[in-house]
N, CA, C and O of each residue as an XYZ file, in Angstrom:
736
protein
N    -121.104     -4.927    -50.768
C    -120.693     -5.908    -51.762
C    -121.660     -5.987    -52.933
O    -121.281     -6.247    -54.075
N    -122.843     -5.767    -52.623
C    -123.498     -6.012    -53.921
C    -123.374     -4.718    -55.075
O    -123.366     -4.705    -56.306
N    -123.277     -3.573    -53.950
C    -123.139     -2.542    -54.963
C    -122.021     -2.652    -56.228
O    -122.145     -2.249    -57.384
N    -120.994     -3.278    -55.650
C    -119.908     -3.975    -56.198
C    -119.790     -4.539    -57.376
O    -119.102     -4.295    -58.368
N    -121.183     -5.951    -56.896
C    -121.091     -6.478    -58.106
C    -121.456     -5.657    -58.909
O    -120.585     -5.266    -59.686
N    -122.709     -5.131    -59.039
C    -123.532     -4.572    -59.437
C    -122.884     -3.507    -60.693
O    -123.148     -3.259    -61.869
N    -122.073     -3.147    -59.860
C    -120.932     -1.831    -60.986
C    -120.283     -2.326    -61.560
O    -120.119     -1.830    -62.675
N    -119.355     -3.798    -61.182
C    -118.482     -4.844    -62.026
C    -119.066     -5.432    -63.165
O    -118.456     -5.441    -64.234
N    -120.365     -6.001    -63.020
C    -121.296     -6.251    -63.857
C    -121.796     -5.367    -65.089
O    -121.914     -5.590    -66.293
N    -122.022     -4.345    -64.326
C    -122.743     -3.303    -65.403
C    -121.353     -2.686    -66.461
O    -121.546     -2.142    -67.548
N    -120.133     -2.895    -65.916
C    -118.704     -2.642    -66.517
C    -118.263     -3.692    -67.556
O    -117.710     -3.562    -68.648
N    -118.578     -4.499    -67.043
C    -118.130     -5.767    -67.924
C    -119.046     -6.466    -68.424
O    -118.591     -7.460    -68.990
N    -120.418     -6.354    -68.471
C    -121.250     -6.715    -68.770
C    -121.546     -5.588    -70.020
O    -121.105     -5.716    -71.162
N    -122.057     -4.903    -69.733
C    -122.420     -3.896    -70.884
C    -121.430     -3.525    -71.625
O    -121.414     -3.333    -72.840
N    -120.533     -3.422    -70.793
C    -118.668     -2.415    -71.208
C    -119.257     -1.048    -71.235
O    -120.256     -0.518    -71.722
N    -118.280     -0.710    -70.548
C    -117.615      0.902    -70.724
C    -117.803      1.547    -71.712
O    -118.553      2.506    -71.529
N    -117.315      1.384    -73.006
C    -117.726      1.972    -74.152
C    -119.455      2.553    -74.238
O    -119.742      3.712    -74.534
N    -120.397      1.556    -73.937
C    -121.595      1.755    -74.112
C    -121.937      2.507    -73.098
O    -122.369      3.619    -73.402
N    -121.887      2.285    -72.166
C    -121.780      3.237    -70.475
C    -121.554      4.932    -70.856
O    -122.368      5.854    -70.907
N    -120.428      4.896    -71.035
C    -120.111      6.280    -70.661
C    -119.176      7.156    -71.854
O    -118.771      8.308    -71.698
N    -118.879      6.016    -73.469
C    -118.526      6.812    -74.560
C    -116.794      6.971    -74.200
O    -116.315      5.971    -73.665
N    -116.174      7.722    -74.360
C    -114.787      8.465    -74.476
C    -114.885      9.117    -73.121
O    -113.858      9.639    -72.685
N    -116.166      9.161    -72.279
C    -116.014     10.067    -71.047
C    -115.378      9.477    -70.224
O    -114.798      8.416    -70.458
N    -115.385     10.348    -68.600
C    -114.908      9.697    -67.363
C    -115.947      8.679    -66.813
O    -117.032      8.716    -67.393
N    -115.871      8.134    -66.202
C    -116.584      7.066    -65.538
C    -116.388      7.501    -63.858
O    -115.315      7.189    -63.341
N    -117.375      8.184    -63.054
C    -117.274      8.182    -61.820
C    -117.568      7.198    -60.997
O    -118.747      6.878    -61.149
N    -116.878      6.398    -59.969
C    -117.019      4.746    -59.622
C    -117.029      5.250    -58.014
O    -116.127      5.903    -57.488
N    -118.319      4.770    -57.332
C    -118.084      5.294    -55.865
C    -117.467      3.943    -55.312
O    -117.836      2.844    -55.724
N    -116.719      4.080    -54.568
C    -116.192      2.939    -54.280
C    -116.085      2.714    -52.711
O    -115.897      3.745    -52.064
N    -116.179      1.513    -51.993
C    -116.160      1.116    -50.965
C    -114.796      0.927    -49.970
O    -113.712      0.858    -50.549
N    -114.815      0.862    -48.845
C    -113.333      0.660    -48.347
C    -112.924     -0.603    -48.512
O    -111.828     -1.056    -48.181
N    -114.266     -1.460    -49.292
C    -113.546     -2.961    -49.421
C    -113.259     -3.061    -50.566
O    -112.253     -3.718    -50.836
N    -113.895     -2.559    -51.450
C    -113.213     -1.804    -52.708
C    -111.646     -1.441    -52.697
O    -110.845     -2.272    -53.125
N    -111.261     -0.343    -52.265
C    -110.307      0.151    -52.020
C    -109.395     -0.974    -51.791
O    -108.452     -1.415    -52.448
N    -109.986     -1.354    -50.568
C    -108.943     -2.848    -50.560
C    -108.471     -3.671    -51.649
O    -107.480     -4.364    -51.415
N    -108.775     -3.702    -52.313
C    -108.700     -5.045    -53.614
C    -108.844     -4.049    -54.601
O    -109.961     -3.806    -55.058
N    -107.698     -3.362    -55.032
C    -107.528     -2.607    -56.355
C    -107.368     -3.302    -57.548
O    -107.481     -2.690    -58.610
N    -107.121     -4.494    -57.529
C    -107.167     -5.300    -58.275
C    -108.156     -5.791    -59.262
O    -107.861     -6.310    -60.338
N    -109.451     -5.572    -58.775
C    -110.752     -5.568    -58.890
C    -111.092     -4.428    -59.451
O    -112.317     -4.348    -59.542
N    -110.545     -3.529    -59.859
C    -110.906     -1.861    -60.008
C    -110.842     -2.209    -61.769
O    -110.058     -2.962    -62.348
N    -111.974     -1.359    -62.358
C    -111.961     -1.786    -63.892
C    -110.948     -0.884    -64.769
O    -110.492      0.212    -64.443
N    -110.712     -1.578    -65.920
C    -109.795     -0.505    -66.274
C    -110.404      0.206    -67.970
O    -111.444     -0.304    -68.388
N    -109.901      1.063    -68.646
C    -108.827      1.756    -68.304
C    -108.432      2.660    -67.167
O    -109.328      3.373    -66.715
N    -107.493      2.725    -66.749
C    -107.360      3.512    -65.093
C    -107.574      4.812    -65.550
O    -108.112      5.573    -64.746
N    -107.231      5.323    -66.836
C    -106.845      6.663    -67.479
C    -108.493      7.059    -67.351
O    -108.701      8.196    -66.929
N    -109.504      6.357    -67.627
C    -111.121      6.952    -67.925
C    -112.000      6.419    -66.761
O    -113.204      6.223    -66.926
N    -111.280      6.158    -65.412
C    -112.275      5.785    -64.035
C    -111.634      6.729    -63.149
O    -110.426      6.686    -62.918
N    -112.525      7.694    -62.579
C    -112.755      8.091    -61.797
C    -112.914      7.291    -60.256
O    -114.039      6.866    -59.994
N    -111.721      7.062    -59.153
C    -112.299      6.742    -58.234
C    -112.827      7.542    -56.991
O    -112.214      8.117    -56.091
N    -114.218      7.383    -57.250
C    -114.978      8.442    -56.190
C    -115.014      7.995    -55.066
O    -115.715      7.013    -54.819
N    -114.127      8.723    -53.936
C    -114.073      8.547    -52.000
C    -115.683      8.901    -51.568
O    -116.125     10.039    -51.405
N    -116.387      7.721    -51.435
C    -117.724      8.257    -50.349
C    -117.390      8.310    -49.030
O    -116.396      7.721    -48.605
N    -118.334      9.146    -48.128
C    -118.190      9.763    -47.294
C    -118.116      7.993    -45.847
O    -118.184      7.975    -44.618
N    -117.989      7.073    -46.684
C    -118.467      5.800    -45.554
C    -117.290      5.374    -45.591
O    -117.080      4.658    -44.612
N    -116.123      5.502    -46.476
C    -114.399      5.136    -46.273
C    -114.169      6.030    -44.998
O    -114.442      7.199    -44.725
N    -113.508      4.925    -44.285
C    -113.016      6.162    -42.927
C    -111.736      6.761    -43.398
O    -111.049      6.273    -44.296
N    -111.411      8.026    -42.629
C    -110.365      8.922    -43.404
C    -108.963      7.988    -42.390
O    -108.347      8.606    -41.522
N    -108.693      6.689    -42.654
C    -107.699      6.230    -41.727
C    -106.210      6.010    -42.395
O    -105.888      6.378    -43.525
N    -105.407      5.354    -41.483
C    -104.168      5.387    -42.761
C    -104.043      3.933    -43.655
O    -103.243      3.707    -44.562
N    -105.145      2.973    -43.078
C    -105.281      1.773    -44.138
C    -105.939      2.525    -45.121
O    -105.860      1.504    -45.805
N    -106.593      3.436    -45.957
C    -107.411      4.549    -46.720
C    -106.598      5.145    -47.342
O    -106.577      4.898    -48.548
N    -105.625      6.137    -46.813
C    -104.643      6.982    -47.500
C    -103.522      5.834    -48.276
O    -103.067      6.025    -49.403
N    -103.198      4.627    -47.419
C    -102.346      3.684    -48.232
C    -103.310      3.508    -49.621
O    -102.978      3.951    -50.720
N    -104.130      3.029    -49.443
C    -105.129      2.338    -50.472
C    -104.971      3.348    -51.757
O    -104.591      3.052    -52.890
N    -105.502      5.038    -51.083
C    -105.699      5.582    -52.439
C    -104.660      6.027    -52.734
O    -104.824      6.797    -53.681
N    -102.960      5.925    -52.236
C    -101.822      6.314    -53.305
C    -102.033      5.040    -54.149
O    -102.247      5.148    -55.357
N    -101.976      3.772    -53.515
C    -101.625      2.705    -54.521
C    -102.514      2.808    -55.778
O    -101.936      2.486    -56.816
N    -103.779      3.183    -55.897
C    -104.808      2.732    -56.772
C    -103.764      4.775    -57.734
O    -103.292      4.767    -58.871
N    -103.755      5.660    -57.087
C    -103.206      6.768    -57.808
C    -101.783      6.148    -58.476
O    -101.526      6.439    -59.644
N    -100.954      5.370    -57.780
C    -100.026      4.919    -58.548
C    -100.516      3.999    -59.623
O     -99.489      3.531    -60.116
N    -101.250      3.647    -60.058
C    -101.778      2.879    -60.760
C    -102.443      3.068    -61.802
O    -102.893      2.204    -62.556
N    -102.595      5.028    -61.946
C    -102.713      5.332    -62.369
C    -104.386      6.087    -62.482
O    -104.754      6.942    -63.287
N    -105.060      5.528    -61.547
C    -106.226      6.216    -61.574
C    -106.176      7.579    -60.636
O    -105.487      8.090    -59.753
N    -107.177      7.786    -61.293
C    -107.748      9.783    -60.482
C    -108.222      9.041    -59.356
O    -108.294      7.827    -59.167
N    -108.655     10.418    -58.363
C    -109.531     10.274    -57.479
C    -110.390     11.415    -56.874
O    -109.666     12.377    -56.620
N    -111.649     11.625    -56.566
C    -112.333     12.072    -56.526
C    -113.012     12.305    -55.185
O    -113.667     11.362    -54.742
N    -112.952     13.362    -54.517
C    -113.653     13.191    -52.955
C    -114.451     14.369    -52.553
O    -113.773     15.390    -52.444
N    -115.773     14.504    -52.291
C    -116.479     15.216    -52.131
C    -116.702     15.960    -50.815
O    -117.152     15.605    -49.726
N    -116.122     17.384    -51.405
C    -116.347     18.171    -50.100
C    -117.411     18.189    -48.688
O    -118.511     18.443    -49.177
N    -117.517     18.097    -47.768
C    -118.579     18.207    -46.669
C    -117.552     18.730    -45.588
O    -116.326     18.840    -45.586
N    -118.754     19.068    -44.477
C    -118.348     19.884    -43.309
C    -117.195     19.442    -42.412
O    -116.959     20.233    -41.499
N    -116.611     18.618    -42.455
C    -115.667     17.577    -41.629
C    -114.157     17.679    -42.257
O    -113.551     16.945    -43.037
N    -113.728     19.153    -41.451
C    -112.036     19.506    -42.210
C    -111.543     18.695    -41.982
O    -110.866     18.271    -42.919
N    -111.463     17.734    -40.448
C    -110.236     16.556    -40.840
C    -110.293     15.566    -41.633
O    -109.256     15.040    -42.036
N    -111.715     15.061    -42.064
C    -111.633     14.482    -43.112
C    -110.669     15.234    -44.586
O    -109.826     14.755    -45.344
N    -111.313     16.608    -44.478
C    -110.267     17.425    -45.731
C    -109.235     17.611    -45.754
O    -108.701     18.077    -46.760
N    -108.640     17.347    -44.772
C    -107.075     17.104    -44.152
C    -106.375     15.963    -44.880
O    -105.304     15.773    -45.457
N    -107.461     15.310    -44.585
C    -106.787     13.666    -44.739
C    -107.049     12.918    -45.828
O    -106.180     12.190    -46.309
N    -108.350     13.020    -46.371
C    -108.675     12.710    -47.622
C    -108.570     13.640    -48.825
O    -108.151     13.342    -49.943
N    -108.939     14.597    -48.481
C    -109.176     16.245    -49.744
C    -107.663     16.409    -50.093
O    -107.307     16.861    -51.181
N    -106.926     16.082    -49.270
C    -105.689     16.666    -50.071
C    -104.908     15.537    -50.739
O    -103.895     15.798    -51.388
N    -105.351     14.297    -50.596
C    -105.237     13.065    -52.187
C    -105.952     13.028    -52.842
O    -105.854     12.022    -53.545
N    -107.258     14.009    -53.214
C    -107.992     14.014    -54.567
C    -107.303     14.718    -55.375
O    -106.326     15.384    -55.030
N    -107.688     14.649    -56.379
C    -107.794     14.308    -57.956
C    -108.569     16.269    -58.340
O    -108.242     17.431    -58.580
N    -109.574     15.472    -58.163
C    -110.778     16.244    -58.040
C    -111.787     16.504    -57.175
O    -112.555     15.557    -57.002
N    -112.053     17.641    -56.494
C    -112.757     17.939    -55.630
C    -114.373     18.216    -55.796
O    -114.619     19.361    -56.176
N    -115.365     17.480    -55.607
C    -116.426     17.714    -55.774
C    -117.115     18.572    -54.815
O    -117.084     18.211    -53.639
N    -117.922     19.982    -55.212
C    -119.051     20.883    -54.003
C    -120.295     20.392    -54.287
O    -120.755     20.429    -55.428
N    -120.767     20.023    -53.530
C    -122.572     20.156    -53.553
C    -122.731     21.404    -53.279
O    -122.449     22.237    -52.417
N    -123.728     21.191    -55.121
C    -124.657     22.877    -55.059
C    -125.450     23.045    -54.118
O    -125.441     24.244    -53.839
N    -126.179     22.453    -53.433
C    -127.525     22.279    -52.594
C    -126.996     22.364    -51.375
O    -127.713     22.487    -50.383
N    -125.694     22.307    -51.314
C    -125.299     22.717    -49.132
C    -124.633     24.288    -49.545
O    -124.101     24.543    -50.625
N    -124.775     25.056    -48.630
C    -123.869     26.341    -48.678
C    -122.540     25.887    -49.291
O    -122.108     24.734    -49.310
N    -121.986     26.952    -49.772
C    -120.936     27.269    -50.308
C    -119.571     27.493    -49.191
O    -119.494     28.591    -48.639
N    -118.660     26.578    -48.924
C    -118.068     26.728    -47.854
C    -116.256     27.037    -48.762
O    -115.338     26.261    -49.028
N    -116.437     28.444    -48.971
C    -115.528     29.421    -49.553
C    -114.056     29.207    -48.945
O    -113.151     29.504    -49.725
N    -113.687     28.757    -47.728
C    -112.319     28.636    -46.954
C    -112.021     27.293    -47.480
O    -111.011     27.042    -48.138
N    -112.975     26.400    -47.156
C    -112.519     24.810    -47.058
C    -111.864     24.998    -49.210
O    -110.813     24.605    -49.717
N    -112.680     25.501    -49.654
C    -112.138     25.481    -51.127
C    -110.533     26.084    -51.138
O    -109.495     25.471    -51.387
N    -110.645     26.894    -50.932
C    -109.361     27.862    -50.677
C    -108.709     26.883    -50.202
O    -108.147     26.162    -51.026
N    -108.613     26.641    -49.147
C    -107.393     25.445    -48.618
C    -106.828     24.209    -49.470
O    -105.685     23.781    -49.627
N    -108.228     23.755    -50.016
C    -107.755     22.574    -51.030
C    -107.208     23.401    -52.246
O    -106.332     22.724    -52.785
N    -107.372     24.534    -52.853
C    -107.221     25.181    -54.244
C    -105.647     24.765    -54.595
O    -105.266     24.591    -55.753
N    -104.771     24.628    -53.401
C    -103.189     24.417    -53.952
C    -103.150     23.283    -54.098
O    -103.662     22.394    -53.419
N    -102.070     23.189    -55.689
C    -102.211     21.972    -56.179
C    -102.834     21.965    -57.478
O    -103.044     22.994    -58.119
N    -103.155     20.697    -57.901
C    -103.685     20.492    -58.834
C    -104.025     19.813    -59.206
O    -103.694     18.972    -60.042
N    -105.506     20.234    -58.131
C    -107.163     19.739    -58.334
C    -107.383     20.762    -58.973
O    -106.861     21.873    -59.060
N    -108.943     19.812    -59.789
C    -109.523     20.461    -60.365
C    -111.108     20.318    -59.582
O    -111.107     19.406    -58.755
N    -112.282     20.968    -59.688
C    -113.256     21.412    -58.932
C    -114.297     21.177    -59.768
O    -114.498     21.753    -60.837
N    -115.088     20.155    -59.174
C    -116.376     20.199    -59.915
C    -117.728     20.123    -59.161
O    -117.899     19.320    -58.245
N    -118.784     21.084    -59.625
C    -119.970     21.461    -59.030
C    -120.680     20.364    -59.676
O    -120.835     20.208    -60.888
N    -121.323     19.213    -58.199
C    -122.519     18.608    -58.492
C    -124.039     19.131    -58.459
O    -124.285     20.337    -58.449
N    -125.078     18.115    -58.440
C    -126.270     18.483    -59.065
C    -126.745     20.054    -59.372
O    -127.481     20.808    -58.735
N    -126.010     20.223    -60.619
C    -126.210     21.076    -61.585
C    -127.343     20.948    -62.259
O    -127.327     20.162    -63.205
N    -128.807     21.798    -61.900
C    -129.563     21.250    -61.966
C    -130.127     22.194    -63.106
O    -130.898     21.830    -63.994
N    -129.495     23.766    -62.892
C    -130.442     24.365    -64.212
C    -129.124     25.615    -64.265
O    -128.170     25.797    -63.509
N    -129.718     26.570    -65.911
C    -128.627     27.193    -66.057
C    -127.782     28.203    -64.937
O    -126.556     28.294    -64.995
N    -128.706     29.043    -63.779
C    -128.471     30.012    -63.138
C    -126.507     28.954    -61.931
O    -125.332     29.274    -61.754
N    -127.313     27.887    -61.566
C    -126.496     27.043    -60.940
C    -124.847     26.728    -61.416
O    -123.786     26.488    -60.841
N    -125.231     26.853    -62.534
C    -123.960     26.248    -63.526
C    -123.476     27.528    -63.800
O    -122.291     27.429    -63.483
N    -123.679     28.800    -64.239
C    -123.696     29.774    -64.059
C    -122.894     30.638    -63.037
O    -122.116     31.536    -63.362
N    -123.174     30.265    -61.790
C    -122.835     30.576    -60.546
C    -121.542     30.169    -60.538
O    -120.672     31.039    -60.511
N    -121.098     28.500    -60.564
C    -120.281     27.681    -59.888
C    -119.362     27.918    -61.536
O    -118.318     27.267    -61.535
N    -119.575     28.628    -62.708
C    -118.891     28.647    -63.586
C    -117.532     30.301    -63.347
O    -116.376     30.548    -63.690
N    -118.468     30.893    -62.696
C    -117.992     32.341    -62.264
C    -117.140     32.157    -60.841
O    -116.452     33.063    -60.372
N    -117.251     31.206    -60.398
C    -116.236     30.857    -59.200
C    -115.344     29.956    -59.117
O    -114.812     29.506    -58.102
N    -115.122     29.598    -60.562
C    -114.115     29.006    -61.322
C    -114.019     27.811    -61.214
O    -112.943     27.243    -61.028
N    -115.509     27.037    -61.344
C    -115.592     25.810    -61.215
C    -115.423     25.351    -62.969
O    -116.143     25.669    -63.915
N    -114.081     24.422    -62.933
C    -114.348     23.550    -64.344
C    -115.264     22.504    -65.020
O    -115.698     22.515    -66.172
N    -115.464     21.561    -63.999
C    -116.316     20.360    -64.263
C    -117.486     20.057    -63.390
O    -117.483     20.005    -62.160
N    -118.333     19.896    -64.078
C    -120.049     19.834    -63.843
C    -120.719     18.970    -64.094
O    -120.679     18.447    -65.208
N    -121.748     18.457    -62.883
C    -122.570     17.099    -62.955
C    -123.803     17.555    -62.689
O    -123.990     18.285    -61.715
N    -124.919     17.144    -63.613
C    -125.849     17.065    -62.811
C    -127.133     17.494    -64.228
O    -126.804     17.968    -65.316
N    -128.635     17.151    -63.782
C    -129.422     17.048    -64.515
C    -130.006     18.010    -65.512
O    -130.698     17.658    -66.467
N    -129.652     19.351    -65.199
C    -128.855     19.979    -66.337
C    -128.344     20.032    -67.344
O    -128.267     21.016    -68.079
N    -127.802     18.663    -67.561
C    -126.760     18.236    -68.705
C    -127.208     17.273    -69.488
O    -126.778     17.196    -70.638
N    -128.270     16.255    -68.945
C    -128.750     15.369    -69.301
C    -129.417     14.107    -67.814
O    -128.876     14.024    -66.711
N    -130.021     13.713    -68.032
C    -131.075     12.666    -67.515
C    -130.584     11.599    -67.128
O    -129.841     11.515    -68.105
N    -130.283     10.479    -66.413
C    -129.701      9.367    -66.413
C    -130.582      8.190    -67.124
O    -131.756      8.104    -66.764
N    -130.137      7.356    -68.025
C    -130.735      5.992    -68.972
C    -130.331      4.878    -67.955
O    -129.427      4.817    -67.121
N    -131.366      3.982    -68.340
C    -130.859      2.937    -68.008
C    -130.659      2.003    -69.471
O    -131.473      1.821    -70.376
N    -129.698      1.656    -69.367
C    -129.742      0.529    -69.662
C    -129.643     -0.713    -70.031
O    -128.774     -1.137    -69.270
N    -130.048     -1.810    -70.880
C    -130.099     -3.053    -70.451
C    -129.542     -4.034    -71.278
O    -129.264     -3.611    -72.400
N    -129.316     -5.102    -71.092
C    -128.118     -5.722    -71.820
C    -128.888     -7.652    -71.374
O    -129.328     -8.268    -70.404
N    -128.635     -7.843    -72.725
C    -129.509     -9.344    -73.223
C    -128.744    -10.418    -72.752
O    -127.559    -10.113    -72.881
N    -128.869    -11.502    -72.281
C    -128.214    -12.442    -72.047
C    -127.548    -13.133    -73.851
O    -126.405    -13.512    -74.107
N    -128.623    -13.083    -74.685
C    -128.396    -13.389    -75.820
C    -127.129    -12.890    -76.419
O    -126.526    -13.563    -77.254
N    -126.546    -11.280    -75.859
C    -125.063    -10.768    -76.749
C    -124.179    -11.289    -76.347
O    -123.090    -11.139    -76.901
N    -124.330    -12.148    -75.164
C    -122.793    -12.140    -74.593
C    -122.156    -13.543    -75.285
O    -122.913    -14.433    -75.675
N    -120.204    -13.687    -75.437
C    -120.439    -14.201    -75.521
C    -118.969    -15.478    -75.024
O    -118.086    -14.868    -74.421
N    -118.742    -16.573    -75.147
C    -118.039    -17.300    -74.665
C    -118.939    -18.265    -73.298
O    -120.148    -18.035    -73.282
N    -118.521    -19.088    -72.416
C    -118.619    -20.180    -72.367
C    -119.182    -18.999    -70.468
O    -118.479    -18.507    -69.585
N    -120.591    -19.038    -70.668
C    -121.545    -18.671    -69.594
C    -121.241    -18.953    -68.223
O    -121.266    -18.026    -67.414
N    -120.848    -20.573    -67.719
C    -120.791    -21.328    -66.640
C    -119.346    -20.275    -66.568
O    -119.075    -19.555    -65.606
N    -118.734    -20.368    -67.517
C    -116.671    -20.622    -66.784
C    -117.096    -19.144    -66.346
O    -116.801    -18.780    -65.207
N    -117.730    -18.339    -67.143
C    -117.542    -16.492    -66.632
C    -118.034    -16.573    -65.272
O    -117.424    -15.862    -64.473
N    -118.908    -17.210    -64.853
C    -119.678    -17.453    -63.852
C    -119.072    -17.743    -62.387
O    -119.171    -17.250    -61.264
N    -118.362    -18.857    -63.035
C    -117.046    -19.828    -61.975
C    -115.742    -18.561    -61.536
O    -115.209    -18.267    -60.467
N    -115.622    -18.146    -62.674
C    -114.254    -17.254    -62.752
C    -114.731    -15.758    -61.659
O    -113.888    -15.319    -60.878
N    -116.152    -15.104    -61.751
C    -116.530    -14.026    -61.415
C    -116.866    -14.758    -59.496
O    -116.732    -13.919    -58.606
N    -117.095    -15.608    -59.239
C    -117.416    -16.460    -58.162
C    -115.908    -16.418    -57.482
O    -115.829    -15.769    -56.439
N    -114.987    -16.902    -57.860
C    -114.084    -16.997    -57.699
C    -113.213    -15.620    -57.213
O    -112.500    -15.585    -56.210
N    -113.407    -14.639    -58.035
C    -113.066    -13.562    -58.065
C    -113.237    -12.771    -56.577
O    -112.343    -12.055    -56.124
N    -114.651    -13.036    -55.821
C    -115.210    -12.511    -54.779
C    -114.951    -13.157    -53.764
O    -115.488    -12.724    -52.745
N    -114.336    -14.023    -53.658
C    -113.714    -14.628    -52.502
C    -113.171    -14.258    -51.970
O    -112.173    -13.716    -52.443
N    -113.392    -14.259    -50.617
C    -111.669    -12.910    -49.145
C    -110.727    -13.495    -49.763
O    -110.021    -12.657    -50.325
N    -110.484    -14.228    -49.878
C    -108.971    -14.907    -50.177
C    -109.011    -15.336    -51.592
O    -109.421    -16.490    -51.718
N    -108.708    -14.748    -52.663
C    -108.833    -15.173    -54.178
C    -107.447    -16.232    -54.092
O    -106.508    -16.037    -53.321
N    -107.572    -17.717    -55.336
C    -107.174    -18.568    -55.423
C    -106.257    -18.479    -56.927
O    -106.817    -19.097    -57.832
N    -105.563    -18.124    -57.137
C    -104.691    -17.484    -58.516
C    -104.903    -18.798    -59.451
O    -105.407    -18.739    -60.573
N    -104.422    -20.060    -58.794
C    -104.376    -21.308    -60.015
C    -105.791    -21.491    -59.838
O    -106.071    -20.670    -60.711
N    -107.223    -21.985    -59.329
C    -107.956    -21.568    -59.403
C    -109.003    -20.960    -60.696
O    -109.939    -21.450    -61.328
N    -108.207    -19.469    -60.702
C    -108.493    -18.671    -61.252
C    -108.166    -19.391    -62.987
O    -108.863    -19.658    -63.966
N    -106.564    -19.494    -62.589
C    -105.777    -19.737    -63.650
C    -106.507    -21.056    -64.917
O    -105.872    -21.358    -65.928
């Protein structure tokens, strides 16, 4: 949950625009996440929702990520050694992420290749890497290579409208059971 806020905050707090420009926005998201798509920032068209490996591959999971795909967002799930997970999750991504840094597991790609995912090599760390994963027909690439991660930080002073109600309203928001009039 806090990671949660933490990304909701830094979304709506800073905004998107300043974050991440015209790019994608990769959002790792939780199975309680998942749960409450509602909560998911938008535009759906420029968030990436990234499957970590701690969502179980169950069928409350596969419901979750058509609805949030009907909704219009991508989704994103990172290859590892566990085919039934690739069974079950890999074949509702979006986009398939390899880690450069584990072997290259050449079948499990092949299996997901039908369709249309697209494949992107993480921590891309220098040219030979990018290089490699560019010649094995990887399209999209992450990693420090490309640039450095910033932080940063955002003034209480920019924001602006009535502090307490955002406060009440974001409080509200995190509740198991959200209250619509409440809200309203």
């Amino acid at each position: 949950r806090r990671r949660t806020r933490a990304c909701s905050a830094a979304i709506y707090d800073i905004g998107l625009e300043k974050l991440v420009g015209n790019r994608w926005l990769f959002l790792n998201v939780s199975s309680e996440w998942l749960a409450r798509p509602e909560l998911l920032p938008m535009p759906a068209e420029q968030i990436i929702i990234e499957i970590t490996d701690t969502v179980p591959a169950d069928s409350d999971t596969v419901r979750a990520i058509q609805l949030i795909k009907a909704r219009g967002y991508r989704v994103s799930w990172t290859l590892q050694g566990d085919h039934d997970r690739a069974r079950t999750l890999g074949v509702l991504a979006d986009i398939i992420k390899v880690d450069t840094t584990q072997p290259y597991d050449e079948k499990a790609v092949e299996a997901l290749a039908s369709g249309k995912r697209t494949f992107l090599a993480e921590k891309v760390d220098d040219l030979a890497v990018f290089e490699r994963y560019k010649a094995l027909g990887f399209t999209l690439f992450q990693g420090y290579f490309f640039a450095q991660p910033k932080t940063h930080t955002s003034s209480l002073n920019t924001r602006r409208g009535n502090q307490s109600i955002q406060l009440k309203l974001i409080t509200e928001l995190y509740r198991d059971t959200v209250n619509l009039d409440d809200i309203a």
